[in-house]
Structure formats: C-alpha cells, structure tokens
Coordinates of C-alpha atoms in Angstrom, one line a residue:
M60 CA 4.0 14.7 -1.7
T61 CA 1.1 11.7 -2.2
L62 CA 2.0 8.4 -3.1
Y63 CA -0.8 6.5 -5.3
I64 CA 0.8 2.2 -4.7
N65 CA -1.4 0.8 -7.2
A66 CA -1.4 -3.1 -6.7
C67 CA -4.6 -3.8 -9.4
V68 CA -3.9 -6.1 -12.0
R69 CA -6.3 -5.6 -14.4
K70 CA -7.1 -2.1 -17.2
N71 CA -10.2 -1.5 -16.3
S72 CA -10.2 -2.3 -12.3
R73 CA -12.7 -0.7 -9.9
T74 CA -10.7 -0.7 -7.4
D75 CA -8.0 1.6 -9.6
E76 CA -10.9 3.5 -10.6
L77 CA -12.2 4.3 -7.1
A78 CA -8.6 5.6 -5.9
R79 CA -9.0 7.4 -8.6
Y80 CA -11.7 8.3 -7.3
L81 CA -10.1 9.8 -4.0
L82 CA -7.1 11.0 -5.4
T83 CA -8.9 13.7 -7.0
Q84 CA -11.0 14.6 -3.5
S85 CA -7.0 15.4 -2.7
A86 CA -5.6 19.2 -2.8
A87 CA -2.6 17.2 -3.0
S88 CA -0.8 18.6 -6.3
D89 CA 2.4 16.2 -6.5
L90 CA 1.4 12.4 -6.7
Q91 CA 3.4 10.6 -6.9
E92 CA 2.4 6.5 -8.4
V93 CA 4.2 3.1 -8.0
H94 CA 2.2 1.1 -10.3
L95 CA 3.4 -3.0 -8.9
Q96 CA 2.6 -4.6 -11.5
A97 CA 4.5 -2.7 -14.3
E98 CA 7.1 -2.8 -11.7
Q99 CA 7.3 -6.3 -11.6
I100 CA 9.9 -6.0 -8.0
L101 CA 10.2 -10.2 -7.1
P102 CA 9.8 -11.0 -3.3
L103 CA 13.2 -10.4 -1.8
D104 CA 15.1 -14.2 -1.9
E105 CA 18.6 -14.8 -0.7
K106 CA 21.1 -12.8 -2.6
M107 CA 18.8 -10.2 -2.6
L108 CA 18.7 -9.9 1.7
S109 CA 22.8 -10.1 2.4
H110 CA 23.0 -7.3 -0.1
R111 CA 21.3 -5.3 1.8
D112 CA 21.7 -6.3 5.2
E113 CA 24.9 -6.1 3.7
C114 CA 24.5 -2.4 2.7
I115 CA 22.2 -1.3 6.1
A116 CA 25.4 -3.1 7.7
R117 CA 28.0 0.3 5.9
G118 CA 24.9 2.3 6.9
D119 CA 24.4 3.0 2.9
F120 CA 20.7 3.7 1.6
T121 CA 21.6 4.5 -1.5
D122 CA 21.1 1.8 -3.3
P123 CA 18.6 1.1 -5.7
I124 CA 17.7 -1.7 -3.9
F125 CA 16.1 0.9 -1.1
S126 CA 14.6 3.2 -3.7
Y127 CA 10.8 2.4 -2.8
A128 CA 11.6 2.9 1.1
R129 CA 13.3 5.9 0.6
Q130 CA 9.9 7.0 -1.7
F131 CA 7.6 5.7 0.8
A132 CA 9.4 7.4 4.0
L133 CA 9.5 11.1 2.1
A134 CA 6.3 10.8 1.7
D135 CA 3.2 12.6 3.3
E136 CA 0.0 10.9 2.9
I137 CA 0.0 7.0 1.3
V138 CA -3.5 5.9 -1.2
I139 CA -3.3 1.3 -1.3
S140 CA -5.4 0.3 -3.9
A141 CA -5.2 -3.2 -4.4
P142 CA -8.4 -6.0 -5.3
Y143 CA -9.6 -8.1 -2.2
W144 CA -8.3 -11.7 -3.6
D145 CA -8.6 -14.8 -1.6
L146 CA -8.8 -12.6 1.9
L147 CA -5.8 -11.0 1.1
F148 CA -4.3 -8.9 -1.4
P149 CA -2.5 -10.0 -5.2
A150 CA 1.4 -10.5 -4.3
S151 CA 2.3 -7.8 -5.0
L152 CA 2.2 -5.7 -2.6
R153 CA 3.2 -7.9 0.2
A154 CA 7.0 -8.0 -2.3
Y155 CA 6.8 -3.8 -1.9
I156 CA 5.8 -4.2 1.4
E157 CA 8.7 -6.4 2.3
R158 CA 10.7 -3.9 -0.3
V159 CA 10.4 -0.9 2.1
C160 CA 10.5 -2.6 5.6
V161 CA 13.8 -0.9 6.0
V162 CA 15.6 -0.5 9.3
G163 CA 17.1 2.8 8.9
V164 CA 15.1 3.9 5.1
T165 CA 11.4 3.4 7.4
F166 CA 11.6 2.5 11.1
A167 CA 14.5 2.2 13.0
Y168 CA 15.0 0.1 17.1
T169 CA 14.0 2.5 20.5
E170 CA 16.6 1.1 22.4
E171 CA 13.8 -1.2 24.3
G172 CA 13.5 -3.4 20.4
A173 CA 10.5 -1.5 19.6
P174 CA 9.8 0.1 15.9
K175 CA 10.2 3.6 15.9
S176 CA 9.0 5.1 12.3
L177 CA 11.9 7.4 10.5
C178 CA 8.6 8.3 8.5
R179 CA 6.7 11.7 7.1
A180 CA 2.8 10.6 6.7
K181 CA 0.5 10.5 8.9
R182 CA -2.4 8.8 6.7
L183 CA -3.0 5.9 4.5
T184 CA -6.3 5.0 2.3
Y185 CA -6.7 1.6 1.3
V186 CA -8.4 1.3 -1.3
T187 CA -10.6 -2.1 -2.0
T188 CA -13.3 -3.6 -3.8
A189 CA -14.4 -7.1 -3.8
G190 CA -16.8 -9.3 -5.9
G191 CA -18.1 -10.7 -2.4
F192 CA -18.9 -9.2 0.9
I193 CA -15.7 -9.2 3.0
G194 CA -17.3 -8.5 6.1
G195 CA -16.0 -8.9 9.1
R196 CA -12.9 -10.8 7.8
H197 CA -10.4 -8.5 5.7
L198 CA -7.1 -10.1 6.4
G199 CA -5.3 -7.7 3.6
F200 CA -6.3 -4.5 5.3
D201 CA -5.7 -5.9 8.5
Y202 CA -1.7 -5.8 7.5
V203 CA -1.7 -3.4 6.3
Q204 CA -2.9 -1.3 9.3
A205 CA -0.9 -3.1 11.4
V206 CA 2.2 -2.5 9.2
A207 CA 1.9 0.8 9.2
A208 CA 1.1 1.6 12.6
Q209 CA 3.5 -0.7 13.9
F210 CA 6.8 0.0 11.8
F211 CA 5.7 2.8 9.8
G212 CA 4.1 5.5 13.0
I213 CA 1.1 5.8 10.6
S214 CA -2.4 6.7 13.0
D215 CA -4.5 7.7 10.6
I216 CA -5.1 4.6 8.6
R217 CA -9.4 4.7 6.4
L218 CA -10.3 1.1 5.3
V219 CA -12.3 2.6 1.6
K220 CA -13.9 -0.4 -0.2
A221 CA -17.4 -1.8 -2.8
E222 CA -18.3 -4.7 -1.9
G223 CA -20.5 -7.8 -4.3
L224 CA -19.4 -6.4 -6.9
D225 CA -20.3 -9.6 -9.1
I226 CA -23.6 -10.6 -7.3
K227 CA -25.9 -11.3 -9.1
G228 CA -27.8 -9.0 -10.2
A229 CA -25.3 -5.8 -8.2
D230 CA -25.8 -2.4 -9.9
V231 CA -22.1 -2.2 -9.7
Q232 CA -22.0 2.4 -11.0
A233 CA -24.5 2.4 -7.7
I234 CA -22.0 0.8 -5.0
L235 CA -19.3 2.5 -6.9
A236 CA -21.3 5.9 -6.0
Q237 CA -22.2 4.7 -2.9
A238 CA -18.4 3.4 -2.0
K239 CA -17.1 7.5 -4.2
R240 CA -19.1 9.3 -1.3
T241 CA -17.1 7.5 1.5
C242 CA -14.6 9.1 -0.7
Q243 CA -15.5 12.0 0.1
Q244 CA -15.6 11.4 3.5
A245 CA -11.9 10.3 4.0

C-alpha cells in the first residue's frame, strides 16, 4: 500500500500536481490518501496526550487516536506533498507527524533507549514546491528526513522539488516539467 499524505492547502496546488504525477509513475495498485486539510488534525494537547498515554499503558492501540499511526505503520511506501512555507511546511503536517509517532505502533525503544522501527515502509518521497529558491536551507525536508530515518527506519528518503515558481518571468510549466522528469527517476 502506498500512503499519500497530502499537506497541500490550495485547490490548484502545484505541489499536489507534482505529487500526483509521481504517484502515476508508481506500480502500486493500493493508494490511500490522507488529505490533512480535510482531516483537520489538531495538535496534541494535555487532554489528548493523557488519553493517548493511558491507552499506550494498557497496550490498547485500537483507540481512534492511533488510526493515523496504524495506517502509517502498514504502508509499504509513503509520499508526502507539502508546499514550502516559511522554511518549513504547513502546520497540519506537524500535527499529523505527532499523531504517527507512537511508541508501540510505529516505533519502539531498544534496551539502550534508541528508537526501533515498527513500520514496513522502506521508501519515503517528499514532494514540495516553492515560489522562491530553497537552496540548502530546507528545514521541512530535513525534519521529515530525520524523523523518517530515526523513528521509522526508512532508509530510502527522496526529495522532489520545483522551486522559483513565483519569480517574475519564471517559466512555471518548464520548471514543473523538469521536476516531473525528476519524478520519473525517483
């Protein structure tokens, strides 16, 4: 199963367009999408954390609070689409990541205290677009890459990006076409 985590906000998102193109290049027949804007996932607060901790202590992972984590753990491949916002990504993606980082569902701790993956996915592709140029300061991708590698044991982490889309005189279609060619190699 390929899990598509869609953090795009705008209806005609260039990031979503690029991610959907990437998904058409995949041979996966089972695609599940989590559209974060439609889900309206709230950040964890004290009440939700207490409830989650109680469920974890009982070993009860059937509670709806773990639904995103269970789905994430079962994915064979993950594609995240997130526009480049303020050096990062939309807040909805951070709230989602809070929901999938669950001890006992997506990772466990070894006796030495190191995270050990409980996820099936070995590949994660992060798709983004930016109005300006990202350059070497891609804190959003860097964060996702660190979490995916350290908590979920994902070893094949790729970045597909189209940048400079809002620069005056930019050939947006040519930039997107070049990024789509990158998708064919991803």
